Tab-separated table of C-alpha atoms in Angstrom:
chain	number	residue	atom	x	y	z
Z	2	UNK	CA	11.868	-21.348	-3.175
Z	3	UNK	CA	10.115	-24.427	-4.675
Z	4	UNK	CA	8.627	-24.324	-8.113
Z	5	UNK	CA	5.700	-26.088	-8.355
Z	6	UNK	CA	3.594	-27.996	-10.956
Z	7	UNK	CA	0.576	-26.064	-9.667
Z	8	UNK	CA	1.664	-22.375	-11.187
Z	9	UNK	CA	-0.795	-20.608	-13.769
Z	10	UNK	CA	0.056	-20.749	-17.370
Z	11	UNK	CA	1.562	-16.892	-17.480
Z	12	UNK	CA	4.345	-17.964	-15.190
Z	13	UNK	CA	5.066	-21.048	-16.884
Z	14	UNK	CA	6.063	-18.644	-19.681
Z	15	UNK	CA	8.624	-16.823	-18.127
Z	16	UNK	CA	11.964	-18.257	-18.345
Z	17	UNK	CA	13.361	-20.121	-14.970
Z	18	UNK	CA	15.875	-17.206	-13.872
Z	19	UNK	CA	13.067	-14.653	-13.642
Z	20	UNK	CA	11.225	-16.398	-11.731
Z	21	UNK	CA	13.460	-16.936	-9.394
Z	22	UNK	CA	15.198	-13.565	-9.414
Z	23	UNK	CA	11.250	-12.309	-9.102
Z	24	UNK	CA	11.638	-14.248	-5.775
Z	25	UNK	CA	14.805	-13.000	-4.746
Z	26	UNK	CA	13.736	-9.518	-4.489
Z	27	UNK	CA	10.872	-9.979	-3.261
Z	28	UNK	CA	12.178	-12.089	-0.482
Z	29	UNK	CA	14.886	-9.206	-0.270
Z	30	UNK	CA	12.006	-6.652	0.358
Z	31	UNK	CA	10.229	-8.633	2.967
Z	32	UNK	CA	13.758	-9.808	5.037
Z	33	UNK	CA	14.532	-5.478	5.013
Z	34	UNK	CA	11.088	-4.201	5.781
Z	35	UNK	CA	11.529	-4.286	9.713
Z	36	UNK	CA	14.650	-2.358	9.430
Z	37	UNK	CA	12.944	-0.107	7.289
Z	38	UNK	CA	10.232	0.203	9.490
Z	39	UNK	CA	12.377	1.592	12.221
Z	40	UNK	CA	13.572	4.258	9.665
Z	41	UNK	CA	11.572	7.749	9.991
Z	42	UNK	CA	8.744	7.747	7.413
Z	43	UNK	CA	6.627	5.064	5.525
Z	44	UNK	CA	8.767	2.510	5.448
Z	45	UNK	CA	7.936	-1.108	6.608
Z	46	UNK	CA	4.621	-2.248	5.652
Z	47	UNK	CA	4.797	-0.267	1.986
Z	48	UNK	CA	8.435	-2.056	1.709
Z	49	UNK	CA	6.709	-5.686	3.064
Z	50	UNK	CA	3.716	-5.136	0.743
Z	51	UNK	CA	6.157	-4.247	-2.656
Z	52	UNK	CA	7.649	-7.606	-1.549
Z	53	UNK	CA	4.771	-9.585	-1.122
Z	54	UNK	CA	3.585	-8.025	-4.620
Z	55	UNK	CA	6.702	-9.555	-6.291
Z	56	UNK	CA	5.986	-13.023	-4.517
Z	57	UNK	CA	2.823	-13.132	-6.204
Z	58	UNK	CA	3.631	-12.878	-9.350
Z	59	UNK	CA	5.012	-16.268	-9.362
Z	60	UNK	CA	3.102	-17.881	-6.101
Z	61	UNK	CA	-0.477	-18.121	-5.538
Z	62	UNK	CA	-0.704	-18.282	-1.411
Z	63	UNK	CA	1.162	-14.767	-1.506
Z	64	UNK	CA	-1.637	-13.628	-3.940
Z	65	UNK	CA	-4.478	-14.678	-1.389
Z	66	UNK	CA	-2.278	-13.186	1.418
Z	67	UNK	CA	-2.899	-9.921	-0.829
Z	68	UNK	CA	-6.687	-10.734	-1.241
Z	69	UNK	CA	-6.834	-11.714	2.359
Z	70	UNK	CA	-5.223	-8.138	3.585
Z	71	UNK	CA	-6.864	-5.953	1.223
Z	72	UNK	CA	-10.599	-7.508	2.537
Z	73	UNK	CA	-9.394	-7.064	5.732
Z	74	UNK	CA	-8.098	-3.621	5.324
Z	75	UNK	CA	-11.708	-2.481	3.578
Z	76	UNK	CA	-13.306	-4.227	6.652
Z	77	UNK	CA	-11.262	-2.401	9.403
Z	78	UNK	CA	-11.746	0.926	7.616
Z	79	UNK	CA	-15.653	0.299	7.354
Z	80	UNK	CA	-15.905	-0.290	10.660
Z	81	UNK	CA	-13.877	2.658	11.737
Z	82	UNK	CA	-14.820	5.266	9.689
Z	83	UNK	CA	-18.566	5.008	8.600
Z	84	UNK	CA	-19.838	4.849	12.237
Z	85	UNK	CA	-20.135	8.278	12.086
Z	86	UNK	CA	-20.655	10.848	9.843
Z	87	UNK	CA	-19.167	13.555	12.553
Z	88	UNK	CA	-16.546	11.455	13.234
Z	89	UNK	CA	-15.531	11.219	9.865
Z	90	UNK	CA	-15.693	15.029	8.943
Z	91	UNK	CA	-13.249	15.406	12.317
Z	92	UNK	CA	-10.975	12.680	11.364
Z	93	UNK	CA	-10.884	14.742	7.668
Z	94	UNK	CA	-9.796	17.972	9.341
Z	95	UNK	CA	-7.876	16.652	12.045
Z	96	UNK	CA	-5.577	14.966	9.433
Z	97	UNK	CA	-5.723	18.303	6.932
Z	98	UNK	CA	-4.393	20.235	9.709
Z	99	UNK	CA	-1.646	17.803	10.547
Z	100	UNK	CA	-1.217	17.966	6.819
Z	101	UNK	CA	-0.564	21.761	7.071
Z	102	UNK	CA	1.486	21.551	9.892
Z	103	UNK	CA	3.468	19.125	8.478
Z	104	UNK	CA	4.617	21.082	5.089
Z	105	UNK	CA	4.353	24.570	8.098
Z	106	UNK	CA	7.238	22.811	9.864
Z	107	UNK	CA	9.018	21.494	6.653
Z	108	UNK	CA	9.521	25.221	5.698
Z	109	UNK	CA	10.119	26.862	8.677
Z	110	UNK	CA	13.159	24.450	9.761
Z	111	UNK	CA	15.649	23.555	7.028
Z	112	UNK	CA	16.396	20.431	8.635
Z	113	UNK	CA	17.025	17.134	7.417
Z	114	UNK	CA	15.301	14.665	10.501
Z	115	UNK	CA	12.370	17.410	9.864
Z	116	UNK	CA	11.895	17.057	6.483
Z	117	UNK	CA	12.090	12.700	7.318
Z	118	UNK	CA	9.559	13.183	9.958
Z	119	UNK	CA	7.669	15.708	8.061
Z	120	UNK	CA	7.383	13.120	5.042
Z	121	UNK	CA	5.999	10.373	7.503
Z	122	UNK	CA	3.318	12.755	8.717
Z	123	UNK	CA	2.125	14.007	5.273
Z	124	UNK	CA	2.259	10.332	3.855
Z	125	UNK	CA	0.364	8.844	6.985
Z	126	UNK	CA	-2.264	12.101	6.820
Z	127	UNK	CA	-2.665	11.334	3.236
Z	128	UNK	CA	-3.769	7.590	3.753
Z	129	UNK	CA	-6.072	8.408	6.489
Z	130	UNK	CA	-7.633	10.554	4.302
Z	131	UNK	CA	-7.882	8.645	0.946
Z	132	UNK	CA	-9.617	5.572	3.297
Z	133	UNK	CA	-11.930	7.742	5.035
Z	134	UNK	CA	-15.517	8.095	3.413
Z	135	UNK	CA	-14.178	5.220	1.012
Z	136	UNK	CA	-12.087	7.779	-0.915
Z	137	UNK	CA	-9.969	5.273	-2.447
Z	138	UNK	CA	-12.555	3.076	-3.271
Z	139	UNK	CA	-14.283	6.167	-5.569
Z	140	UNK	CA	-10.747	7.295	-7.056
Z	141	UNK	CA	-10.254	3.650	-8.324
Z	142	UNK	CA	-13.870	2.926	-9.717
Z	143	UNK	CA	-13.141	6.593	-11.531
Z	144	UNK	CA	-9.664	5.890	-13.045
Z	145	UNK	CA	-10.687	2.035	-13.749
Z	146	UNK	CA	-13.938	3.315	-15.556
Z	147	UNK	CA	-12.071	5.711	-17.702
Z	148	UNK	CA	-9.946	3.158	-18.786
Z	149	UNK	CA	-12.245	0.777	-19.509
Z	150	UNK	CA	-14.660	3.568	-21.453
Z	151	UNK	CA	-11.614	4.523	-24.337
């Protein structure tokens, strides 16, 4: 990875091999989240995204690659689920009852691959849910606030 000239003043303060040990895991992270993703459960875009995170700390296009996905992300969820205010209250208990079923089947079969799958499920419901009706977007603004207010 090049260093460049062009890198903010907080990462000109950290010493040379933590920079590039930064780099190394997060290169690590990105190179394993495809086989990850193949994996049962959340594992290849969370795993790419921890990388990317750990790129830009030290690089600045991996910090607008962050910007760039998180507008995008905001956009794609605006358009999907404010359409409709019905849709959104069935999208809301489709995914609680998938929820259910989810930790249902987790204690019903003692199985290993269940549990995985079970995991995958719950985790997926759960993000569905926190976007929809910008959920995420009010949790933030209410922990950020609080902070801010002590």
């Amino acid at each position: 990875m090049l260093y460049t000239r062009r890198m903010s003043r907080a990462n000109n303060q950290r010493p040379l091999y933590q920079r590039i040990a930064i780099d190394i895991a997060g290169g690590i992270l990105i190179i394993i989240s495809p086989i990850t993703g193949l994996l049962p459960g959340p594992g290849g875009i969370p795993v790419f995204l921890a990388g990317l995170g750990l790129l830009a700390i030290n690089h600045e296009w991996a910090r607008r690659l962050i910007e760039l996905a998180a507008t995008s992300w905001q956009q794609a969820t605006a358009k999907i689920f404010q359409t409709n205010p019905l849709l959104s209250r069935a999208i809301d208990i489709l995914f609680s009852l998938v929820i259910v079923a989810a930790i249902t089947l987790n204690v019903v079969y003692d199985h290993p691959a269940i549990r995985i799958i079970c995991f995958g499920f719950i985790s997926f419901s759960l993000l569905i849910l926190l976007t929809n009706q910008n959920r995420f977007t009010r949790l933030k603004r209410a922990i950020f606030s609080r902070r801010h207010n002590r």
